[in-house]
Coordinates of C-alpha atoms in Angstrom, one line a residue:
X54 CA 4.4 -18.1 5.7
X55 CA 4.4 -17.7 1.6
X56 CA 7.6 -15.8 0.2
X57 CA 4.6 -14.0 -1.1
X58 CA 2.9 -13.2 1.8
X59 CA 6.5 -12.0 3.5
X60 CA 7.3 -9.8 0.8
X61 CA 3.9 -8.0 0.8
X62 CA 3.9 -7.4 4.4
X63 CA 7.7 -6.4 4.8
X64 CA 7.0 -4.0 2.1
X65 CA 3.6 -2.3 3.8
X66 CA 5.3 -2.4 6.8
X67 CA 8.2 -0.4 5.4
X68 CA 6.2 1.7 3.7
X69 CA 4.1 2.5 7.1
X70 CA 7.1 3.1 8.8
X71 CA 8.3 5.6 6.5
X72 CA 5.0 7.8 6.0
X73 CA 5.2 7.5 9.7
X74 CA 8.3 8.4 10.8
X75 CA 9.8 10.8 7.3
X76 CA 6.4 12.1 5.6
X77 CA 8.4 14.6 3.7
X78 CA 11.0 12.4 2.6
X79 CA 8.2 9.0 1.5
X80 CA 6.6 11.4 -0.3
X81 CA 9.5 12.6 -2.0
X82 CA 9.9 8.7 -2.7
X83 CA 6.8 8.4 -4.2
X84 CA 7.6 11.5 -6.7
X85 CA 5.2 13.9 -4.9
X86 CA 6.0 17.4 -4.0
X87 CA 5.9 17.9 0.0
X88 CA 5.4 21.1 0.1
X89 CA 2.3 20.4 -1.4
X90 CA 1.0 17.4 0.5
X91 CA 0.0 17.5 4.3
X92 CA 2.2 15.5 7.2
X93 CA -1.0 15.1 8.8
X94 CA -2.5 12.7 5.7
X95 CA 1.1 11.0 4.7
X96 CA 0.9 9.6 8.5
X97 CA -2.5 8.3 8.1
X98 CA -1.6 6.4 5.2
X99 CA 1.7 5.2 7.3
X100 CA -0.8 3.6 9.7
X101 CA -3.2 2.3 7.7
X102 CA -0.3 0.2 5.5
X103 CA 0.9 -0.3 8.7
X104 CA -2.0 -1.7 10.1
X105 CA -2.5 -3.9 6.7
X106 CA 1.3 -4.9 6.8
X107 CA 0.8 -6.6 10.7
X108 CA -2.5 -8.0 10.1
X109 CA -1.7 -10.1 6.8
X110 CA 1.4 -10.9 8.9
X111 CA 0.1 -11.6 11.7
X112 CA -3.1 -13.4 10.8
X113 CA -3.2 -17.6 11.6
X114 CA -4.2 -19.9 8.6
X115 CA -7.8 -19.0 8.7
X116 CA -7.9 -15.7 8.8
X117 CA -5.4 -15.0 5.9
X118 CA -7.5 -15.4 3.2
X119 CA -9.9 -12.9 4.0
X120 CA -6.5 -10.1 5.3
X121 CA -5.5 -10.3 2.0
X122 CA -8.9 -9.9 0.5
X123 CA -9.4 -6.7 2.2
X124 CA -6.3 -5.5 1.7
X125 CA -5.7 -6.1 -2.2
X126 CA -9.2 -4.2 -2.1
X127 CA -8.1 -1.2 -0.7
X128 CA -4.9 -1.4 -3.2
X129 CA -8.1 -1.4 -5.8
X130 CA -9.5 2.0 -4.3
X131 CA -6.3 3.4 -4.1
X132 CA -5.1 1.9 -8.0
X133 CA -8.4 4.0 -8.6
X134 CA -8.2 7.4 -7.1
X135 CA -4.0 7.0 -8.0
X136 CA -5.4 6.6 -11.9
X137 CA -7.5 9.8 -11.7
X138 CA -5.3 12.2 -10.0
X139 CA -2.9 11.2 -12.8
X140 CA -5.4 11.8 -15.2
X141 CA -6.1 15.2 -13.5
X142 CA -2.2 16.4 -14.1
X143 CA -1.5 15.5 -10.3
X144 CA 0.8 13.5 -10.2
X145 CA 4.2 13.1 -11.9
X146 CA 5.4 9.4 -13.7
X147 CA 7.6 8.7 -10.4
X148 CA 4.3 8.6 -9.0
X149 CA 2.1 7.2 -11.2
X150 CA 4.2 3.9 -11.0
X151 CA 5.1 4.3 -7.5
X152 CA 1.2 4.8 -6.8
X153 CA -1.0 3.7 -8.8
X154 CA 0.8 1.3 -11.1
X155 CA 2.2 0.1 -7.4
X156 CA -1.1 -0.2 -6.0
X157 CA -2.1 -2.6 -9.0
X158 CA 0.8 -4.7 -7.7
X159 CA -0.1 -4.9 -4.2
X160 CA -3.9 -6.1 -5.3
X161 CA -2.7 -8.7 -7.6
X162 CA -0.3 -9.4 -5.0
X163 CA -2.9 -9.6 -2.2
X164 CA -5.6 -11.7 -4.6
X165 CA -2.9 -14.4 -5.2
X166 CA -2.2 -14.8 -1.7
X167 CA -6.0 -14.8 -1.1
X168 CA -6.2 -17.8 -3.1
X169 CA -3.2 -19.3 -2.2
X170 CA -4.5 -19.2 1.4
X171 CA -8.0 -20.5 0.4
X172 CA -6.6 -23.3 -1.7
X173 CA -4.5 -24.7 1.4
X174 CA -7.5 -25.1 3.7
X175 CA -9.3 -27.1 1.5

């Protein structure tokens, strides 16, 4: 397994875990008010990284390409809906680069690993 590949899925996994377990305090993290946000929708994001984090870890050779693929694309969606609340006032600069900017990362992040992974099986 890439350092790469480690790093992104001990950090979704982290990230799961927390929204999971401590909605109020991840979204304090991520420089959102949680007063303001709902348990109920912080938890489905902690199992959906979650559910990114073991499936890029878990995949076998063949399959990691196409993990990573899906996953730097929903990193894209989210970069994208991150950018507009910003641009709406809605989020503060914690979360704009915790977010967004963060989400940018991941789906570079994800595309390298994509091609990384396609590369070795040729």
């Amino acid at each position: 397994m890439t350092p790469a590949r480690t790093f992104l899925g001990a950090s979704r996994l982290l990230i799961g875990i927390g929204a999971w377990t401590a909605p109020d305090l991840t979204v304090r993290l991520f420089g959102m008010d949680p007063d303001r946000s709902d348990r109920f929708v912080g938890r489905l994001f902690g199992s959906r990284e979650f559910t990114l984090a073991a499936t890029l870890l878990a995949a076998p050779p063949a399959l990691v390409a196409p993990v990573a693929a899906i996953g730097a694309a929903v990193d894209t969606a989210d970069a994208i809906a991150g950018f507009g609340e910003y641009r709406r006032g809605n989020l503060s600069t914690q979360a704009l680069i915790l977010g967004p900017i963060g989400a940018v990362g991941f789906a570079a992040l994800g595309v390298m690993i994509a091609r990384q992974a396609s590369a070795a099986e040729e």
